[in-house]
mmCIF file of C-alpha atoms and ligand atoms in Angstrom:
data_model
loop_
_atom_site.group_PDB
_atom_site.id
_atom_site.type_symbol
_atom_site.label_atom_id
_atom_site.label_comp_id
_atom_site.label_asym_id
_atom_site.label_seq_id
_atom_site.Cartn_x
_atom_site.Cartn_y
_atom_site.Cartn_z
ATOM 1 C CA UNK A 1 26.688 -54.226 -33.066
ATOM 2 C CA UNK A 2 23.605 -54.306 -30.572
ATOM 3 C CA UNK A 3 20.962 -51.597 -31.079
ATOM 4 C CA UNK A 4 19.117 -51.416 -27.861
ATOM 5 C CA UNK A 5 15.539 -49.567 -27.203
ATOM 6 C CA UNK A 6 14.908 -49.331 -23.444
ATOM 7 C CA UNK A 7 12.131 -49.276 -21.167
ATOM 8 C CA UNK A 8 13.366 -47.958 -17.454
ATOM 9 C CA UNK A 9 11.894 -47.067 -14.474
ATOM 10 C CA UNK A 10 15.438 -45.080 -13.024
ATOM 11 C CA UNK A 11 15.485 -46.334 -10.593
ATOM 12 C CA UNK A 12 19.594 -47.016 -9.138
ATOM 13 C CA UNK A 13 19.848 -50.603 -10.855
ATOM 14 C CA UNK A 14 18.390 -48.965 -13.861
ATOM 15 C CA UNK A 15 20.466 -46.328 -13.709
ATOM 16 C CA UNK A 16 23.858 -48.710 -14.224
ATOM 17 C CA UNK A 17 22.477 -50.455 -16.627
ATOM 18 C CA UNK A 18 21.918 -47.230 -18.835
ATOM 19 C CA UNK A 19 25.892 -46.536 -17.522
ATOM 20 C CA UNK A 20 26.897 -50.048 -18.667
ATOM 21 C CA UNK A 21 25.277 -50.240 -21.947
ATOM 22 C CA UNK A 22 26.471 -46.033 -22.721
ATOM 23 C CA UNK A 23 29.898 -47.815 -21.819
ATOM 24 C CA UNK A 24 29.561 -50.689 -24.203
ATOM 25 C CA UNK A 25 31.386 -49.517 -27.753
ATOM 26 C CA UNK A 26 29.383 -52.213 -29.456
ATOM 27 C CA UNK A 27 25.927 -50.697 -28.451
ATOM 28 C CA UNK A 28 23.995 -47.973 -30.070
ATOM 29 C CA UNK A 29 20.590 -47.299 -27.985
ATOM 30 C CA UNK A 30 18.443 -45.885 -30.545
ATOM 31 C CA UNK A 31 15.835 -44.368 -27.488
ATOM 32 C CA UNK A 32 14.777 -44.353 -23.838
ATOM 33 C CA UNK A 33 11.533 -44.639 -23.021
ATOM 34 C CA UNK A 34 10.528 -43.691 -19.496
ATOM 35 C CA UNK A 35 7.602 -45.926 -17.290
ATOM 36 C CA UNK A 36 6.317 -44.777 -13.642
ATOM 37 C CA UNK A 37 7.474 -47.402 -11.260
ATOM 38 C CA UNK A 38 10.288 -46.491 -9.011
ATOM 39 C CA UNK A 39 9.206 -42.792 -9.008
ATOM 40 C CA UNK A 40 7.259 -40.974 -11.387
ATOM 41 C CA UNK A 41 7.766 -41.161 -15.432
ATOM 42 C CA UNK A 42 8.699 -37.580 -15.714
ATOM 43 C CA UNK A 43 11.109 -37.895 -13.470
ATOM 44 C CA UNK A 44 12.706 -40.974 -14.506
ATOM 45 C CA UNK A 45 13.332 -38.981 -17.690
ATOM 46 C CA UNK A 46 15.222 -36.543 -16.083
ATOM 47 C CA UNK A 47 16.963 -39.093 -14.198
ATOM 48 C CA UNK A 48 18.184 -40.388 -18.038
ATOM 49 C CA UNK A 49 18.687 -37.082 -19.497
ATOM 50 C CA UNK A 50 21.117 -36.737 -16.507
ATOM 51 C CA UNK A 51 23.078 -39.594 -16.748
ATOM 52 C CA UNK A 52 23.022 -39.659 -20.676
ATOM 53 C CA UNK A 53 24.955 -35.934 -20.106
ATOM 54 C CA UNK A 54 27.116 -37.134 -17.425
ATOM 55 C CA UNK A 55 28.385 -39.712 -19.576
ATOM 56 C CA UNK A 56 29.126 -37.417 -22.346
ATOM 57 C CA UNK A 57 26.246 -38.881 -24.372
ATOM 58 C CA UNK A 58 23.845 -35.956 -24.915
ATOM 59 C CA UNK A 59 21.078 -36.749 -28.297
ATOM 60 C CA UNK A 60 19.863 -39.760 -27.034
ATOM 61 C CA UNK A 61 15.695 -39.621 -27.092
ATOM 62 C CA UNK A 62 14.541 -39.510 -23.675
ATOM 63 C CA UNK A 63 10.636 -40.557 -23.954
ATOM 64 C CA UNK A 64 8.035 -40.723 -21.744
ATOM 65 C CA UNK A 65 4.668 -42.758 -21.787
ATOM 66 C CA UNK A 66 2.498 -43.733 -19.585
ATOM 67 C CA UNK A 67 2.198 -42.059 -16.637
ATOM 68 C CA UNK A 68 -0.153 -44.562 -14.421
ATOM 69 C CA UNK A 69 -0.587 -48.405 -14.425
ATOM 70 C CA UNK A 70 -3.116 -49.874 -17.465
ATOM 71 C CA UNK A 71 -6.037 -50.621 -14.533
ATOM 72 C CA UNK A 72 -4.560 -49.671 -10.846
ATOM 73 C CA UNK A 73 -3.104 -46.834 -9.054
ATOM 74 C CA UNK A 74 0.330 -45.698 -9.327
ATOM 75 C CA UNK A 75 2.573 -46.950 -6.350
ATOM 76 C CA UNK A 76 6.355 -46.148 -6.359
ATOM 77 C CA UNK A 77 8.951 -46.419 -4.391
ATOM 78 C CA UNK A 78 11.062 -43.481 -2.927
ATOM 79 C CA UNK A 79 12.409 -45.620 0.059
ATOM 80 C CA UNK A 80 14.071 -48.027 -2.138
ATOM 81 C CA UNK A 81 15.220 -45.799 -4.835
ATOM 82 C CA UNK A 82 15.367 -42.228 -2.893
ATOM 83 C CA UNK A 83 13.462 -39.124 -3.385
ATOM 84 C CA UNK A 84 14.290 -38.661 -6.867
ATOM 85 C CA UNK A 85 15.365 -42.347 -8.390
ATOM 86 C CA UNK A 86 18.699 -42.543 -7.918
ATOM 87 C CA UNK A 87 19.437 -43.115 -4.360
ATOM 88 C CA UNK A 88 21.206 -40.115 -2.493
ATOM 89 C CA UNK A 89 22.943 -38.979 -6.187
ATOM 90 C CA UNK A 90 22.047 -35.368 -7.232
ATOM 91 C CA UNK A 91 22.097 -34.795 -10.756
ATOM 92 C CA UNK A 92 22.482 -31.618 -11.950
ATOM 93 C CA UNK A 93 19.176 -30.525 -13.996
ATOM 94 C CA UNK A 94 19.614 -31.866 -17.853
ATOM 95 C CA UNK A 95 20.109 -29.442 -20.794
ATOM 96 C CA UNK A 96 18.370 -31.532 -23.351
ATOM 97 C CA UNK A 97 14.866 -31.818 -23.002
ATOM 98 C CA UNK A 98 12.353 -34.779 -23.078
ATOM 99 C CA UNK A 99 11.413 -35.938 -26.191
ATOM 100 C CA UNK A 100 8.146 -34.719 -27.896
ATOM 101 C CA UNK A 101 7.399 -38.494 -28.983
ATOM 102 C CA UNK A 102 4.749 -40.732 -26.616
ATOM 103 C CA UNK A 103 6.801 -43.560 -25.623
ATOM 104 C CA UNK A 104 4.273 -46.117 -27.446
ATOM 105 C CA UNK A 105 5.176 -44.344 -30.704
ATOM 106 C CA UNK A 106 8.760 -44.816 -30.117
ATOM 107 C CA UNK A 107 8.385 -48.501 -29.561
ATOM 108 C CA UNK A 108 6.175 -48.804 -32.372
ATOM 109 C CA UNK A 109 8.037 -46.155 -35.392
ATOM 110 C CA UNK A 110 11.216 -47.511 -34.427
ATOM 111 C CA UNK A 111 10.404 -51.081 -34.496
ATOM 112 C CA UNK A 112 8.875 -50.794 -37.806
ATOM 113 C CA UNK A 113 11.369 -48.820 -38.892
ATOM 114 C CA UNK A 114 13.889 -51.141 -38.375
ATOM 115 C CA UNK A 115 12.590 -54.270 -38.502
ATOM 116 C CA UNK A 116 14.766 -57.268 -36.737
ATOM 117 C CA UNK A 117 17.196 -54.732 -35.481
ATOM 118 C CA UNK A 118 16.440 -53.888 -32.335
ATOM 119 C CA UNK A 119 16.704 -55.482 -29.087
ATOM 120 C CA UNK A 120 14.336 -54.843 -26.829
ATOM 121 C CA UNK A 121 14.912 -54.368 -22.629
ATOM 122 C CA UNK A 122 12.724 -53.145 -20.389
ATOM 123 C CA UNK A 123 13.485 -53.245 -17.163
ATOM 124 C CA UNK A 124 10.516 -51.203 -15.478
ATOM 125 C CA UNK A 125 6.775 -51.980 -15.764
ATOM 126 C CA UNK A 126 5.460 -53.294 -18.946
ATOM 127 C CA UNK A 127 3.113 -50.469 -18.984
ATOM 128 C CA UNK A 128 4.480 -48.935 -22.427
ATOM 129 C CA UNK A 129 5.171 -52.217 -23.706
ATOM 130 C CA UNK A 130 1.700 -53.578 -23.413
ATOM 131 C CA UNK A 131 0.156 -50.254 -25.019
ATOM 132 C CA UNK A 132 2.864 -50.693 -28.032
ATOM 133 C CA UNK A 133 1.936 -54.134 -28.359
ATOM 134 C CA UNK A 134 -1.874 -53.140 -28.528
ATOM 135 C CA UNK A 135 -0.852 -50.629 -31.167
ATOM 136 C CA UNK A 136 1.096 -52.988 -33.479
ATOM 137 C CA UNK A 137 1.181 -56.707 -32.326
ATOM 138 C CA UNK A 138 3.758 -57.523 -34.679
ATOM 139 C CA UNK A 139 6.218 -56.163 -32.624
ATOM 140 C CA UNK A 140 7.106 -59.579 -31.184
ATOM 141 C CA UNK A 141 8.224 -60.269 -34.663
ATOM 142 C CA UNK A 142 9.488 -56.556 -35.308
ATOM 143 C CA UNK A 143 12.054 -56.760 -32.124
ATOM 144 C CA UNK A 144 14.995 -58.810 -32.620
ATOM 145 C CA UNK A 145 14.786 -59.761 -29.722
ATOM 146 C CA UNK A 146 13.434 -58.886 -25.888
ATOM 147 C CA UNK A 147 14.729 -59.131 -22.431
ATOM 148 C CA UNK A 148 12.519 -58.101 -19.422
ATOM 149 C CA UNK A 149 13.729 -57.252 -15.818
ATOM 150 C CA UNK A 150 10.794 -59.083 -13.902
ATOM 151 C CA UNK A 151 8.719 -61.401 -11.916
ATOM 152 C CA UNK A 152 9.847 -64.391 -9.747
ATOM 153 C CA UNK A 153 8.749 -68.091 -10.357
ATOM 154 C CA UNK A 154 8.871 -69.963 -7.236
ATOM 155 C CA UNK A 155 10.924 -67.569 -5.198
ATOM 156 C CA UNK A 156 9.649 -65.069 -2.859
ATOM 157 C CA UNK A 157 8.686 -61.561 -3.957
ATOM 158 C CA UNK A 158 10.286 -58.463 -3.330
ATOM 159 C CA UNK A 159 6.708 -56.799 -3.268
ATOM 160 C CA UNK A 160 4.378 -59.139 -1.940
ATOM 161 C CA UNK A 161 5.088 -62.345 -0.226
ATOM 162 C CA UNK A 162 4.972 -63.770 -4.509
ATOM 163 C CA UNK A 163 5.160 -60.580 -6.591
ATOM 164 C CA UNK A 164 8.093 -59.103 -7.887
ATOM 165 C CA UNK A 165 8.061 -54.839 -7.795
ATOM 166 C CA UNK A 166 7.875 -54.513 -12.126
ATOM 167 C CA UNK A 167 5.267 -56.720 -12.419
ATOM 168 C CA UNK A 168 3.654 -55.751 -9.060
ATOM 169 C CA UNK A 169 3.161 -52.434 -10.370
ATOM 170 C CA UNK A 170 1.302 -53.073 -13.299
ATOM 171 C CA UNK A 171 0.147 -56.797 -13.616
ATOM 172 C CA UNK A 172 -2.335 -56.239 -16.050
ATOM 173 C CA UNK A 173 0.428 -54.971 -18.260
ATOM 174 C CA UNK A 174 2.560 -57.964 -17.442
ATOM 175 C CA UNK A 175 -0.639 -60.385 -18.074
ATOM 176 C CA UNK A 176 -1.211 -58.294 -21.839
ATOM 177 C CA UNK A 177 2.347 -58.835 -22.596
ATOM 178 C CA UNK A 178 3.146 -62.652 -21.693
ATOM 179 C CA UNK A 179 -0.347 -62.862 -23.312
ATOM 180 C CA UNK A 180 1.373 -61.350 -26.724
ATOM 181 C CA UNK A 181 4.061 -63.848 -26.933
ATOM 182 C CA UNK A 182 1.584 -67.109 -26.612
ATOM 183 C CA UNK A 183 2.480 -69.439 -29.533
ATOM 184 C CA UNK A 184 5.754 -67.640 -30.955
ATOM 185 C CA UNK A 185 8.961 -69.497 -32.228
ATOM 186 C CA UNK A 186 11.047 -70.163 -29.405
ATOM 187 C CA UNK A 187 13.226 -67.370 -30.604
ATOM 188 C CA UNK A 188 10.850 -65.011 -30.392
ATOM 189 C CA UNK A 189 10.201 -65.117 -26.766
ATOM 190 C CA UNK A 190 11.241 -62.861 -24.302
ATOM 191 C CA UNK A 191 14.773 -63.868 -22.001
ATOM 192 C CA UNK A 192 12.670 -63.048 -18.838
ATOM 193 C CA UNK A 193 15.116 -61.924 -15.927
ATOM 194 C CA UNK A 194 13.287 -62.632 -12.417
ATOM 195 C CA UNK A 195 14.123 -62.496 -9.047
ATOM 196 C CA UNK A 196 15.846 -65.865 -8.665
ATOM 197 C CA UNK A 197 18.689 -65.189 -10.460
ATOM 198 C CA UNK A 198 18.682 -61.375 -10.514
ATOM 199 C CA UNK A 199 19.022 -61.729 -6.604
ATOM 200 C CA UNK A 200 22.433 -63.701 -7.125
ATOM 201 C CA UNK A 201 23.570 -60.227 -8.741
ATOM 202 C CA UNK A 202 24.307 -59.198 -5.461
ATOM 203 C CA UNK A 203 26.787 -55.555 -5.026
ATOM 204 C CA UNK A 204 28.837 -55.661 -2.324
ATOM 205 C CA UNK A 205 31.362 -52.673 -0.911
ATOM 206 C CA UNK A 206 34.495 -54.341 -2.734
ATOM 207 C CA UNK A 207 32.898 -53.628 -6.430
ATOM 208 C CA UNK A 208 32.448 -50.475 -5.943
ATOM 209 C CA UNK A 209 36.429 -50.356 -4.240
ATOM 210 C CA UNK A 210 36.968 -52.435 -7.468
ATOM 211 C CA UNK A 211 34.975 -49.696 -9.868
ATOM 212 C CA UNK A 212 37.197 -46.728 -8.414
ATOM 213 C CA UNK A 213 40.083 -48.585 -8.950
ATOM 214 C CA UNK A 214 38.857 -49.367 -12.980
ATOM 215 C CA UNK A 215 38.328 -45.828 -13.030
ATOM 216 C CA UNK A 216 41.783 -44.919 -11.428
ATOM 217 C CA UNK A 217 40.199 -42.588 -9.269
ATOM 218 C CA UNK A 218 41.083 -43.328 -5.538
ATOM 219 C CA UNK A 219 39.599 -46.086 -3.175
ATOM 220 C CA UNK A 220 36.351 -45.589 -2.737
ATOM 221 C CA UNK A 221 34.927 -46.472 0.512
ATOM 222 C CA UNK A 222 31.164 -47.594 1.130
ATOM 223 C CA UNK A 223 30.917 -49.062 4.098
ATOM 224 C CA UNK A 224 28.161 -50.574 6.709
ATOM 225 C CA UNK A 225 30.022 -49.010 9.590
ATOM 226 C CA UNK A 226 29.900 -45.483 8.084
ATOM 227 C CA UNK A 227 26.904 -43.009 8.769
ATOM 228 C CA UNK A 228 23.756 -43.531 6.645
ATOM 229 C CA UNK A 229 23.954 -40.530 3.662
ATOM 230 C CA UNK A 230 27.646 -39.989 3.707
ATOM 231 C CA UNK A 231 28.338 -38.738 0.540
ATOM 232 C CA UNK A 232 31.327 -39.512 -2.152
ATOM 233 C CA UNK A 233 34.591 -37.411 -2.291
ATOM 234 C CA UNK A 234 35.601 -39.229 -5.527
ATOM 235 C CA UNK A 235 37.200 -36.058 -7.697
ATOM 236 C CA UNK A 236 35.816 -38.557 -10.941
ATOM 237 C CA UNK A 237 32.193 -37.947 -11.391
ATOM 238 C CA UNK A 238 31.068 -41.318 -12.685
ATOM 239 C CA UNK A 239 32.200 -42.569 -9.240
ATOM 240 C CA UNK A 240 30.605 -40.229 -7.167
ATOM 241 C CA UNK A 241 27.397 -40.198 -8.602
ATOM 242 C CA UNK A 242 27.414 -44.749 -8.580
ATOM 243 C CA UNK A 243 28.770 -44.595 -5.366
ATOM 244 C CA UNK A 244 26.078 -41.802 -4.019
ATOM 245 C CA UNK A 245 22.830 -43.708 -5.403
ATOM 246 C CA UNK A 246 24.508 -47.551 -4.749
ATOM 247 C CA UNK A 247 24.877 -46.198 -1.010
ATOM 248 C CA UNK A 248 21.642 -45.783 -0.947
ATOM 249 C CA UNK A 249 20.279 -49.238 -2.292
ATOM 250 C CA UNK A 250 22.376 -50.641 0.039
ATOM 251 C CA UNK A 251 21.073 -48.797 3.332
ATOM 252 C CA UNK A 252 17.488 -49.888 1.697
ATOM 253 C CA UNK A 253 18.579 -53.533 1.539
ATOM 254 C CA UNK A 254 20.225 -53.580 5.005
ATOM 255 C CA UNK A 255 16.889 -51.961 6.228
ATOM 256 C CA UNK A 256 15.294 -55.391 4.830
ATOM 257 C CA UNK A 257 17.906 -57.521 6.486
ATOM 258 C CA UNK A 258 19.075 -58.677 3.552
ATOM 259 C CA UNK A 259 22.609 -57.637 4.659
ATOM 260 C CA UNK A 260 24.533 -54.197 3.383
ATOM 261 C CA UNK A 261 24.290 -55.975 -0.629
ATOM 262 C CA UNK A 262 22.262 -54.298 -3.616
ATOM 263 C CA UNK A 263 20.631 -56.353 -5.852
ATOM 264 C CA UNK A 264 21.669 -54.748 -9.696
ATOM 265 C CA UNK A 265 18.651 -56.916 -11.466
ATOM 266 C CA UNK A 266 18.530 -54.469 -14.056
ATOM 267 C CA UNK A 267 22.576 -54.143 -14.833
ATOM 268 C CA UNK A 268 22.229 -58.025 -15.208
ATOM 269 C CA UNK A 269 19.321 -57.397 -17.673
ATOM 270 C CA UNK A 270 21.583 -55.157 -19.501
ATOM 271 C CA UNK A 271 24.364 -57.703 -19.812
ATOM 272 C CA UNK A 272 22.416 -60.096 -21.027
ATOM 273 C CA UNK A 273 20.430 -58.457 -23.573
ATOM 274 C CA UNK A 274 23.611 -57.826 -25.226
ATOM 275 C CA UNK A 275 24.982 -61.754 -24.654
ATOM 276 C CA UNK A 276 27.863 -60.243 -22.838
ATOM 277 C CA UNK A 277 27.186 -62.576 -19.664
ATOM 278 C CA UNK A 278 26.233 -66.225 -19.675
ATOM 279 C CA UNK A 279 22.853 -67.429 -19.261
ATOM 280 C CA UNK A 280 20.788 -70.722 -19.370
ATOM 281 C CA UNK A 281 17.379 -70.420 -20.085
ATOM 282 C CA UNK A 282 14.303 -72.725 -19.782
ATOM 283 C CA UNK A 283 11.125 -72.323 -21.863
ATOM 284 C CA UNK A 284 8.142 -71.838 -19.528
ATOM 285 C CA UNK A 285 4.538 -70.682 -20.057
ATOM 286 C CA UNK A 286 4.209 -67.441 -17.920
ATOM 287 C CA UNK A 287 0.819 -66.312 -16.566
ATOM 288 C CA UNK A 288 0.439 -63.130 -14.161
ATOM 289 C CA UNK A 289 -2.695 -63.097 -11.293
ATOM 290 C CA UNK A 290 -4.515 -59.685 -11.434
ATOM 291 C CA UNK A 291 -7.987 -60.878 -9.295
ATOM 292 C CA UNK A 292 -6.966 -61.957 -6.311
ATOM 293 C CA UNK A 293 -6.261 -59.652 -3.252
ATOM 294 C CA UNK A 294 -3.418 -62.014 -2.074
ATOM 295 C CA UNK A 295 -1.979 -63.234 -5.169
ATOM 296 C CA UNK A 296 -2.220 -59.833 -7.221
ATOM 297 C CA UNK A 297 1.113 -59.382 -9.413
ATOM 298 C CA UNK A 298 2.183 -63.100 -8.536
ATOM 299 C CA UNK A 299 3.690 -64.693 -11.642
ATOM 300 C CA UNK A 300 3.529 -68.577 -12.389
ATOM 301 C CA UNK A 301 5.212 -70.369 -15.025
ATOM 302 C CA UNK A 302 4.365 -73.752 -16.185
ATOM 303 C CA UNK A 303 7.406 -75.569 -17.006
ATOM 304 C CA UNK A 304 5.769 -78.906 -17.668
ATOM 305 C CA UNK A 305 2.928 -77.829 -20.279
ATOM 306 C CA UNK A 306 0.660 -78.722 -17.688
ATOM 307 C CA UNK A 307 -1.958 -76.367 -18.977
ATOM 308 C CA UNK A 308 -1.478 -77.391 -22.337
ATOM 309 C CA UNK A 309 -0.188 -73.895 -23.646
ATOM 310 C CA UNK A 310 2.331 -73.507 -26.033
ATOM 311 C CA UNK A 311 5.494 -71.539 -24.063
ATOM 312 C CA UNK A 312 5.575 -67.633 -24.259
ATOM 313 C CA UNK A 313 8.411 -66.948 -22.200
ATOM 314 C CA UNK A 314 12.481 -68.303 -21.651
ATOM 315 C CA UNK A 315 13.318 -67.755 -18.002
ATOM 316 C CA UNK A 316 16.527 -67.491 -16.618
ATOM 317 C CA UNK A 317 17.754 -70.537 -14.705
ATOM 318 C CA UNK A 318 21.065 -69.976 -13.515
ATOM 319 C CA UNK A 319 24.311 -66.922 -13.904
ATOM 320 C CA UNK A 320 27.069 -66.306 -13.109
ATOM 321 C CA UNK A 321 27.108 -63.327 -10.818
ATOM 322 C CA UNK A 322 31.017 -62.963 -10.660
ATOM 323 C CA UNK A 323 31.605 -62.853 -14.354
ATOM 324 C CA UNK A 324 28.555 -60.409 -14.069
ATOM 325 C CA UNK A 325 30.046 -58.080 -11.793
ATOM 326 C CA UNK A 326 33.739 -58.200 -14.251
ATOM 327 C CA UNK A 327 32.297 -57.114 -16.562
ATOM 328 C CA UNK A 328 30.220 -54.444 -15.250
ATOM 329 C CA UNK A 329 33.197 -53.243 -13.263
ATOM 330 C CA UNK A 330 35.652 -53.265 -16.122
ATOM 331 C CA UNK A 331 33.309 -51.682 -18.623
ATOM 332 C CA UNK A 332 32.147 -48.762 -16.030
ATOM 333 C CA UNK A 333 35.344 -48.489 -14.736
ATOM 334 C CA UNK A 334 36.974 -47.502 -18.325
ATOM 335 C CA UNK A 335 34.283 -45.175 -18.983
ATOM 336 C CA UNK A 336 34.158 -43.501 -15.210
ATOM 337 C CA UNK A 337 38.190 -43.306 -16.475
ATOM 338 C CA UNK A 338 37.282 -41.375 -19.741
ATOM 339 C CA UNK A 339 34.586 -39.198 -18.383
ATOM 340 C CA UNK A 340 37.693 -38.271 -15.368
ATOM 341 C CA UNK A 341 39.805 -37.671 -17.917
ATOM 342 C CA UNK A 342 37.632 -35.016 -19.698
HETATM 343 C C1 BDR B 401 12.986 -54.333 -10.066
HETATM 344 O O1 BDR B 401 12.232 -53.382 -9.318
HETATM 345 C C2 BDR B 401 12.872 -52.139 -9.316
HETATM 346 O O2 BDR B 401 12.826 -51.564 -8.060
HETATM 347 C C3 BDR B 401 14.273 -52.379 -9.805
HETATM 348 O O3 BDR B 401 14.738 -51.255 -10.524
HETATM 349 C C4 BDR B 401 14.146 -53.590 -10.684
HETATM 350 O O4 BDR B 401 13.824 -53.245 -12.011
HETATM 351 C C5 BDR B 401 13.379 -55.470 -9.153
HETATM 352 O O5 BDR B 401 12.245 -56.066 -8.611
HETATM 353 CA CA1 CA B 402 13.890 -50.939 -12.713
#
């Protein structure tokens, strides 16, 4: 059994990695806390509070924390993500409201509450993450475990020409939080997801042909050829909203010339956090820049202890995107089934 506490910025890619873990039987995700990144906090809580009811999952805390970066303005990101989050998906309003709870006292009551329990993944800003660990720096030792959607160590940036968006967005926070984990056993330190692999995790039109047909809903057909905002006919829900808001990321990527792919970094987060896809790891001492103009959000990692500095981080080295996208497919696919059959 995995008991996962998440940090999201919903966000598409967030958004099927809340599907995939709701569709794990093995996982029990004891809270959501909500960060400003993609769009704004409050309305990546909604986004969750949608989903979670969608999914037949209602009673799941829905937090939210802070709503601006520790020490810079808040930037997000409608054209990657759409208007609200979740691509060209509408959500019907959620019935269950957002938790009364600050997102730092989430992170910090639950983790105290149940100490080496719960996994950690955040896979938005470290914004809340950095506050928590300000509150109660034991949590390092609290957490079983953490896994963070973020940065990108000798790759280029998805942000700047070196920063990745998560840690872009609030490097300060990233800085506070690699800062935290300085000097920890090595199985203590965070499994830090960055760009270099999460890239590899690349959707293309067949999964989601491949998700329909999991779901045994009819073939569903996103494809570059089609009109920009053409919306899904799938009769199963599940479907229709994945499709709708993966459309979208898609357009967004094509836009970039990266090709009509989506990058699902977080859904790769989400699989890993709860060992269900392989990984190999290397320890590395992580650092973020937060004074220079050009550099700002860039993270380095020091792989050869060449500044003397005990590790604080385990970045992922290599993946394996197609056992990746299995299981995400087969997973989704039987719950998109249940939720049709409803
Ligand atoms: C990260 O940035 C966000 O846009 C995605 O949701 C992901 O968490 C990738 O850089
Ligand atoms: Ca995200």
């Amino acid at each position: 059994m995995h008991t996962v506490l998440m940090d999201v910025d919903t966000g598409i890619d967030d958004a099927l990695a809340l599907v995939y873990l709701l569709s794990r039987p093995e996982v029990r995700i004891q809270a959501i806390t909500c960060t400003a990144g993609n769009v704004g906090a409050r309305q990546v809580a909604l986004n969750n509070l949608s989903l979670l009811e969608l999914c037949g999952r209602p009673g799941i805390e829905v937090a939210v924390g802070a709503e601006v970066p520790l020490e810079i303005p808040l930037v997000t990101t409608e054209e990657t993500h759409g208007p609200q989050g979740i691509g060209y998906a509408e959500l019907p309003a959620p019935a269950q409201a957002i938790s009364a709870r600050h997102a730092v006292d989430v992170w910090v009551d639950e983790a105290r509450a149940h100490p080496g329990e719960l996994t950690g993944l955040i896979t938005g800003p470290l914004t809340n993450f950095a506050l928590a660990l300000r509150r109660e720096p034991e949590l390092p030792r609290l957490l079983k475990g953490l896994v963070i959607m973020g940065g990108c160590f000798n790759y280029q940036g998805n942000t700047t020409p070196t920063a990745e968006w998560n840690v872009s967005v609030d490097p300060h926070a990233a800085k506070e939080v690699f800062e935290a984990y300085r000097g920890l056993p090595e199985d203590r330190l965070p499994l830090v997801c960055a760009l270099e692999t999460t890239e590899l995790i690349e959707l293309r039109p067949e999964h989601l042909k491949r998700l329909a047909e999991a779901a045994g809903a009819p073939p569903e057909l996103v494809l570059p050829e089609q009109p920009a905002g053409r919306r899904s006919r799938s009769p199963n829900p599940l479907v229709a909203c994945l499709s709708d808001a993966i459309r979208f990321y898609l357009e967004f990527h094509r836009q970039y010339d990266q090709g009509y792919v989506a990058h699902m970094h977080d859904a790769f987060a989400a699989c890993a956090a709860i060992g269900r896809t392989p990984v190999r790891a290397r320890l590395a001492t992580v650092d973020v820049e937060t004074s220079s103009a050009l550099l700002m959000g860039t993270t380095v990692a020091d792989y050869r202890g060449l500044w003397g500095l005990p590790p604080n981080a385990r970045i992922v080295a290599s993946n394996d995107p197609d056992q990746c996208f299995d299981e995400l497919i087969t997973s989704v696919g039987a719950l998109a089934r249940r939720i049709g059959q409803r």
